Amino acid sequence: METYRVKIGAEGEISLPLELRNLFGLAPGDTLDLCVDSEGKVFVRTAERSVEPLSDFFEDLIIGDLHSAGFTGDELKNRLLEQKLKLSTVLDRMAEEGYRAHKNFQSVKWRAIQSIKSLESMKSSPTPYQVVVTTRGIHDLAVLQAAELKEIPAVLSQLEEDPLGFKRLKGPYYETYRVSFRCGHKEYRVVYTIFAPENLVVVLTIGKRKAIFEKLNGIA
C-alpha cells in the first residue's frame, strides 16, 4: 500500500497529490466520502464509487473470528457489516494498485512466470483477454506446493477465454471476480479484476481461501 502525506489548510482543506487525482479521475467539484472504522482508520473514496459490503465471500470466517472475540447479537451484526465493508475496500485498493503496477510495467503475463512455464506449454494463438499477475500474485505462487501449482494453468487459461464466466464478488466497485478450485480436501481461490476496455485481467491474489482471508485482514 502506498502512503501519501497531505497538509491541512487553515480552513480544514487538504490538497490531494496530482498522481491520486489522475488515478481516480478527480476534478474540481467532485465529492469524496471519508469513512472512519472502529479502529480509527480513515478511508477516502469518491462518492459515486462507494463500495458496498461483500456479500458472502468470507462471511463464515468473519463470524467465526467475531464469535471467538466474544461478539454477539447486534454488536456482532454491526462488526460483521464493518468487516465486510473493510474487505471490499481492500479489494478495490488492490485492484487499483494492480492496474497501476501493470501500467508501470511491474506485472508479468502469467505464462511467463517461471514456476508455471515448466507446467504449461506456451500458446501461439491469441486469446480474447490478457491475464497478468502482479508481484503480490507471484509471491502467492511461490509458497504453493507442486501439486497445488499444477491446478493453476487450467484456471488461468479459462480466464484468458472468458473471465466473466465466474462469480462476481458483490461489494467492490471494480469488476472483481473469484474462481474456486480444490486440491485434495482444501479450497483455493483466484481473485482477479477485469478492466474491460483493455481486455485485461489482473490477478490480485491466489491461494487457500483462509490464507487469502487472513492476508486481506492484514492489509486492512
JSON list of N, CA and C in Angstrom, two decimals, residues 170-214:
[
{"chain": "A", "resi": 170, "resn": "LYS", "atom": "N", "xyz": [-19.97, -9.43, -5.04]},
{"chain": "A", "resi": 170, "resn": "LYS", "atom": "CA", "xyz": [-20.87, -8.31, -4.81]},
{"chain": "A", "resi": 170, "resn": "LYS", "atom": "C", "xyz": [-20.32, -7.47, -3.68]},
{"chain": "A", "resi": 171, "resn": "GLY", "atom": "N", "xyz": [-19.91, -6.28, -4.00]},
{"chain": "A", "resi": 171, "resn": "GLY", "atom": "CA", "xyz": [-19.33, -5.41, -2.98]},
{"chain": "A", "resi": 171, "resn": "GLY", "atom": "C", "xyz": [-18.35, -4.43, -3.58]},
{"chain": "A", "resi": 172, "resn": "PRO", "atom": "N", "xyz": [-17.19, -4.91, -4.09]},
{"chain": "A", "resi": 172, "resn": "PRO", "atom": "CA", "xyz": [-16.20, -3.98, -4.63]},
{"chain": "A", "resi": 172, "resn": "PRO", "atom": "C", "xyz": [-16.75, -3.21, -5.83]},
{"chain": "A", "resi": 173, "resn": "TYR", "atom": "N", "xyz": [-16.26, -1.98, -5.97]},
{"chain": "A", "resi": 173, "resn": "TYR", "atom": "CA", "xyz": [-16.67, -1.15, -7.10]},
{"chain": "A", "resi": 173, "resn": "TYR", "atom": "C", "xyz": [-16.18, -1.75, -8.42]},
{"chain": "A", "resi": 174, "resn": "TYR", "atom": "N", "xyz": [-14.93, -2.19, -8.43]},
{"chain": "A", "resi": 174, "resn": "TYR", "atom": "CA", "xyz": [-14.36, -2.73, -9.65]},
{"chain": "A", "resi": 174, "resn": "TYR", "atom": "C", "xyz": [-14.97, -4.10, -9.99]},
{"chain": "A", "resi": 175, "resn": "GLU", "atom": "N", "xyz": [-14.80, -4.50, -11.24]},
{"chain": "A", "resi": 175, "resn": "GLU", "atom": "CA", "xyz": [-15.30, -5.80, -11.70]},
{"chain": "A", "resi": 175, "resn": "GLU", "atom": "C", "xyz": [-14.38, -6.89, -11.15]},
{"chain": "A", "resi": 176, "resn": "THR", "atom": "N", "xyz": [-14.63, -7.28, -9.92]},
{"chain": "A", "resi": 176, "resn": "THR", "atom": "CA", "xyz": [-13.77, -8.26, -9.24]},
{"chain": "A", "resi": 176, "resn": "THR", "atom": "C", "xyz": [-14.49, -9.59, -9.11]},
{"chain": "A", "resi": 177, "resn": "TYR", "atom": "N", "xyz": [-13.79, -10.65, -9.48]},
{"chain": "A", "resi": 177, "resn": "TYR", "atom": "CA", "xyz": [-14.37, -11.99, -9.52]},
{"chain": "A", "resi": 177, "resn": "TYR", "atom": "C", "xyz": [-13.47, -12.96, -8.76]},
{"chain": "A", "resi": 178, "resn": "ARG", "atom": "N", "xyz": [-14.00, -14.16, -8.58]},
{"chain": "A", "resi": 178, "resn": "ARG", "atom": "CA", "xyz": [-13.16, -15.21, -7.99]},
{"chain": "A", "resi": 178, "resn": "ARG", "atom": "C", "xyz": [-13.47, -16.55, -8.64]},
{"chain": "A", "resi": 179, "resn": "VAL", "atom": "N", "xyz": [-12.42, -17.36, -8.76]},
{"chain": "A", "resi": 179, "resn": "VAL", "atom": "CA", "xyz": [-12.54, -18.73, -9.25]},
{"chain": "A", "resi": 179, "resn": "VAL", "atom": "C", "xyz": [-12.23, -19.64, -8.08]},
{"chain": "A", "resi": 180, "resn": "SER", "atom": "N", "xyz": [-13.03, -20.67, -7.91]},
{"chain": "A", "resi": 180, "resn": "SER", "atom": "CA", "xyz": [-12.78, -21.67, -6.86]},
{"chain": "A", "resi": 180, "resn": "SER", "atom": "C", "xyz": [-12.22, -22.94, -7.49]},
{"chain": "A", "resi": 181, "resn": "PHE", "atom": "N", "xyz": [-11.28, -23.55, -6.81]},
{"chain": "A", "resi": 181, "resn": "PHE", "atom": "CA", "xyz": [-10.83, -24.88, -7.22]},
{"chain": "A", "resi": 181, "resn": "PHE", "atom": "C", "xyz": [-10.34, -25.61, -5.98]},
{"chain": "A", "resi": 182, "resn": "ARG", "atom": "N", "xyz": [-10.19, -26.90, -6.10]},
{"chain": "A", "resi": 182, "resn": "ARG", "atom": "CA", "xyz": [-9.76, -27.71, -4.97]},
{"chain": "A", "resi": 182, "resn": "ARG", "atom": "C", "xyz": [-8.49, -28.47, -5.31]},
{"chain": "A", "resi": 183, "resn": "CYS", "atom": "N", "xyz": [-7.69, -28.67, -4.31]},
{"chain": "A", "resi": 183, "resn": "CYS", "atom": "CA", "xyz": [-6.52, -29.55, -4.41]},
{"chain": "A", "resi": 183, "resn": "CYS", "atom": "C", "xyz": [-6.56, -30.42, -3.17]},
{"chain": "A", "resi": 184, "resn": "GLY", "atom": "N", "xyz": [-6.85, -31.70, -3.36]},
{"chain": "A", "resi": 184, "resn": "GLY", "atom": "CA", "xyz": [-7.08, -32.55, -2.21]},
{"chain": "A", "resi": 184, "resn": "GLY", "atom": "C", "xyz": [-8.38, -32.15, -1.54]},
{"chain": "A", "resi": 185, "resn": "HIS", "atom": "N", "xyz": [-8.32, -31.91, -0.23]},
{"chain": "A", "resi": 185, "resn": "HIS", "atom": "CA", "xyz": [-9.52, -31.53, 0.51]},
{"chain": "A", "resi": 185, "resn": "HIS", "atom": "C", "xyz": [-9.57, -30.03, 0.80]},
{"chain": "A", "resi": 186, "resn": "LYS", "atom": "N", "xyz": [-8.66, -29.26, 0.24]},
{"chain": "A", "resi": 186, "resn": "LYS", "atom": "CA", "xyz": [-8.58, -27.84, 0.57]},
{"chain": "A", "resi": 186, "resn": "LYS", "atom": "C", "xyz": [-9.16, -26.98, -0.54]},
{"chain": "A", "resi": 187, "resn": "GLU", "atom": "N", "xyz": [-9.77, -25.86, -0.12]},
{"chain": "A", "resi": 187, "resn": "GLU", "atom": "CA", "xyz": [-10.36, -24.91, -1.06]},
{"chain": "A", "resi": 187, "resn": "GLU", "atom": "C", "xyz": [-9.35, -23.83, -1.42]},
{"chain": "A", "resi": 188, "resn": "TYR", "atom": "N", "xyz": [-9.34, -23.46, -2.69]},
{"chain": "A", "resi": 188, "resn": "TYR", "atom": "CA", "xyz": [-8.44, -22.41, -3.17]},
{"chain": "A", "resi": 188, "resn": "TYR", "atom": "C", "xyz": [-9.25, -21.38, -3.94]},
{"chain": "A", "resi": 189, "resn": "ARG", "atom": "N", "xyz": [-8.69, -20.19, -4.03]},
{"chain": "A", "resi": 189, "resn": "ARG", "atom": "CA", "xyz": [-9.34, -19.11, -4.78]},
{"chain": "A", "resi": 189, "resn": "ARG", "atom": "C", "xyz": [-8.31, -18.38, -5.64]},
{"chain": "A", "resi": 190, "resn": "VAL", "atom": "N", "xyz": [-8.75, -17.95, -6.80]},
{"chain": "A", "resi": 190, "resn": "VAL", "atom": "CA", "xyz": [-8.03, -16.97, -7.60]},
{"chain": "A", "resi": 190, "resn": "VAL", "atom": "C", "xyz": [-8.94, -15.75, -7.67]},
{"chain": "A", "resi": 191, "resn": "VAL", "atom": "N", "xyz": [-8.48, -14.63, -7.14]},
{"chain": "A", "resi": 191, "resn": "VAL", "atom": "CA", "xyz": [-9.27, -13.39, -7.13]},
{"chain": "A", "resi": 191, "resn": "VAL", "atom": "C", "xyz": [-8.66, -12.44, -8.16]},
{"chain": "A", "resi": 192, "resn": "TYR", "atom": "N", "xyz": [-9.50, -11.91, -9.02]},
{"chain": "A", "resi": 192, "resn": "TYR", "atom": "CA", "xyz": [-8.98, -11.08, -10.12]},
{"chain": "A", "resi": 192, "resn": "TYR", "atom": "C", "xyz": [-9.97, -9.96, -10.45]},
{"chain": "A", "resi": 193, "resn": "THR", "atom": "N", "xyz": [-9.45, -8.95, -11.11]},
{"chain": "A", "resi": 193, "resn": "THR", "atom": "CA", "xyz": [-10.26, -7.82, -11.56]},
{"chain": "A", "resi": 193, "resn": "THR", "atom": "C", "xyz": [-10.16, -7.71, -13.08]},
{"chain": "A", "resi": 194, "resn": "ILE", "atom": "N", "xyz": [-11.29, -7.41, -13.71]},
{"chain": "A", "resi": 194, "resn": "ILE", "atom": "CA", "xyz": [-11.34, -7.25, -15.16]},
{"chain": "A", "resi": 194, "resn": "ILE", "atom": "C", "xyz": [-11.39, -5.76, -15.50]},
{"chain": "A", "resi": 195, "resn": "PHE", "atom": "N", "xyz": [-10.49, -5.33, -16.36]},
{"chain": "A", "resi": 195, "resn": "PHE", "atom": "CA", "xyz": [-10.51, -3.97, -16.90]},
{"chain": "A", "resi": 195, "resn": "PHE", "atom": "C", "xyz": [-10.95, -4.10, -18.36]},
{"chain": "A", "resi": 196, "resn": "ALA", "atom": "N", "xyz": [-12.28, -4.04, -18.54]},
{"chain": "A", "resi": 196, "resn": "ALA", "atom": "CA", "xyz": [-12.89, -4.41, -19.82]},
{"chain": "A", "resi": 196, "resn": "ALA", "atom": "C", "xyz": [-12.40, -3.60, -21.02]},
{"chain": "A", "resi": 197, "resn": "PRO", "atom": "N", "xyz": [-12.22, -2.28, -20.90]},
{"chain": "A", "resi": 197, "resn": "PRO", "atom": "CA", "xyz": [-11.81, -1.52, -22.09]},
{"chain": "A", "resi": 197, "resn": "PRO", "atom": "C", "xyz": [-10.51, -2.03, -22.71]},
{"chain": "A", "resi": 198, "resn": "GLU", "atom": "N", "xyz": [-9.66, -2.64, -21.90]},
{"chain": "A", "resi": 198, "resn": "GLU", "atom": "CA", "xyz": [-8.37, -3.13, -22.40]},
{"chain": "A", "resi": 198, "resn": "GLU", "atom": "C", "xyz": [-8.33, -4.65, -22.52]},
{"chain": "A", "resi": 199, "resn": "ASN", "atom": "N", "xyz": [-9.47, -5.30, -22.26]},
{"chain": "A", "resi": 199, "resn": "ASN", "atom": "CA", "xyz": [-9.49, -6.77, -22.25]},
{"chain": "A", "resi": 199, "resn": "ASN", "atom": "C", "xyz": [-8.36, -7.31, -21.37]},
{"chain": "A", "resi": 200, "resn": "LEU", "atom": "N", "xyz": [-8.25, -6.72, -20.20]},
{"chain": "A", "resi": 200, "resn": "LEU", "atom": "CA", "xyz": [-7.16, -7.03, -19.28]},
{"chain": "A", "resi": 200, "resn": "LEU", "atom": "C", "xyz": [-7.72, -7.68, -18.02]},
{"chain": "A", "resi": 201, "resn": "VAL", "atom": "N", "xyz": [-7.08, -8.76, -17.59]},
{"chain": "A", "resi": 201, "resn": "VAL", "atom": "CA", "xyz": [-7.40, -9.40, -16.32]},
{"chain": "A", "resi": 201, "resn": "VAL", "atom": "C", "xyz": [-6.17, -9.30, -15.42]},
{"chain": "A", "resi": 202, "resn": "VAL", "atom": "N", "xyz": [-6.34, -8.68, -14.26]},
{"chain": "A", "resi": 202, "resn": "VAL", "atom": "CA", "xyz": [-5.24, -8.55, -13.30]},
{"chain": "A", "resi": 202, "resn": "VAL", "atom": "C", "xyz": [-5.54, -9.48, -12.12]},
{"chain": "A", "resi": 203, "resn": "VAL", "atom": "N", "xyz": [-4.68, -10.47, -11.93]},
{"chain": "A", "resi": 203, "resn": "VAL", "atom": "CA", "xyz": [-4.83, -11.40, -10.81]},
{"chain": "A", "resi": 203, "resn": "VAL", "atom": "C", "xyz": [-4.36, -10.70, -9.54]},
{"chain": "A", "resi": 204, "resn": "LEU", "atom": "N", "xyz": [-5.25, -10.61, -8.55]},
{"chain": "A", "resi": 204, "resn": "LEU", "atom": "CA", "xyz": [-4.94, -9.90, -7.31]},
{"chain": "A", "resi": 204, "resn": "LEU", "atom": "C", "xyz": [-4.29, -10.80, -6.28]},
{"chain": "A", "resi": 205, "resn": "THR", "atom": "N", "xyz": [-4.80, -12.01, -6.14]},
{"chain": "A", "resi": 205, "resn": "THR", "atom": "CA", "xyz": [-4.24, -12.93, -5.15]},
{"chain": "A", "resi": 205, "resn": "THR", "atom": "C", "xyz": [-4.66, -14.36, -5.48]},
{"chain": "A", "resi": 206, "resn": "ILE", "atom": "N", "xyz": [-3.83, -15.30, -5.08]},
{"chain": "A", "resi": 206, "resn": "ILE", "atom": "CA", "xyz": [-4.06, -16.73, -5.34]},
{"chain": "A", "resi": 206, "resn": "ILE", "atom": "C", "xyz": [-3.70, -17.49, -4.07]},
{"chain": "A", "resi": 207, "resn": "GLY", "atom": "N", "xyz": [-4.51, -18.48, -3.71]},
{"chain": "A", "resi": 207, "resn": "GLY", "atom": "CA", "xyz": [-4.12, -19.30, -2.58]},
{"chain": "A", "resi": 207, "resn": "GLY", "atom": "C", "xyz": [-5.30, -19.96, -1.89]},
{"chain": "A", "resi": 208, "resn": "LYS", "atom": "N", "xyz": [-5.01, -20.54, -0.74]},
{"chain": "A", "resi": 208, "resn": "LYS", "atom": "CA", "xyz": [-6.06, -21.15, 0.06]},
{"chain": "A", "resi": 208, "resn": "LYS", "atom": "C", "xyz": [-7.03, -20.07, 0.53]},
{"chain": "A", "resi": 209, "resn": "ARG", "atom": "N", "xyz": [-8.29, -20.45, 0.60]},
{"chain": "A", "resi": 209, "resn": "ARG", "atom": "CA", "xyz": [-9.33, -19.48, 0.94]},
{"chain": "A", "resi": 209, "resn": "ARG", "atom": "C", "xyz": [-9.03, -18.79, 2.27]},
{"chain": "A", "resi": 210, "resn": "LYS", "atom": "N", "xyz": [-8.69, -19.56, 3.28]},
{"chain": "A", "resi": 210, "resn": "LYS", "atom": "CA", "xyz": [-8.45, -18.95, 4.59]},
{"chain": "A", "resi": 210, "resn": "LYS", "atom": "C", "xyz": [-7.20, -18.08, 4.58]},
{"chain": "A", "resi": 211, "resn": "ALA", "atom": "N", "xyz": [-6.18, -18.49, 3.83]},
{"chain": "A", "resi": 211, "resn": "ALA", "atom": "CA", "xyz": [-4.96, -17.68, 3.75]},
{"chain": "A", "resi": 211, "resn": "ALA", "atom": "C", "xyz": [-5.23, -16.34, 3.09]},
{"chain": "A", "resi": 212, "resn": "ILE", "atom": "N", "xyz": [-6.09, -16.33, 2.07]},
{"chain": "A", "resi": 212, "resn": "ILE", "atom": "CA", "xyz": [-6.45, -15.06, 1.42]},
{"chain": "A", "resi": 212, "resn": "ILE", "atom": "C", "xyz": [-7.22, -14.18, 2.39]},
{"chain": "A", "resi": 213, "resn": "PHE", "atom": "N", "xyz": [-8.13, -14.78, 3.14]},
{"chain": "A", "resi": 213, "resn": "PHE", "atom": "CA", "xyz": [-8.89, -14.03, 4.15]},
{"chain": "A", "resi": 213, "resn": "PHE", "atom": "C", "xyz": [-7.95, -13.37, 5.15]},
{"chain": "A", "resi": 214, "resn": "GLU", "atom": "N", "xyz": [-6.98, -14.12, 5.65]},
{"chain": "A", "resi": 214, "resn": "GLU", "atom": "CA", "xyz": [-6.03, -13.57, 6.62]},
{"chain": "A", "resi": 214, "resn": "GLU", "atom": "C", "xyz": [-5.17, -12.48, 6.00]}
]
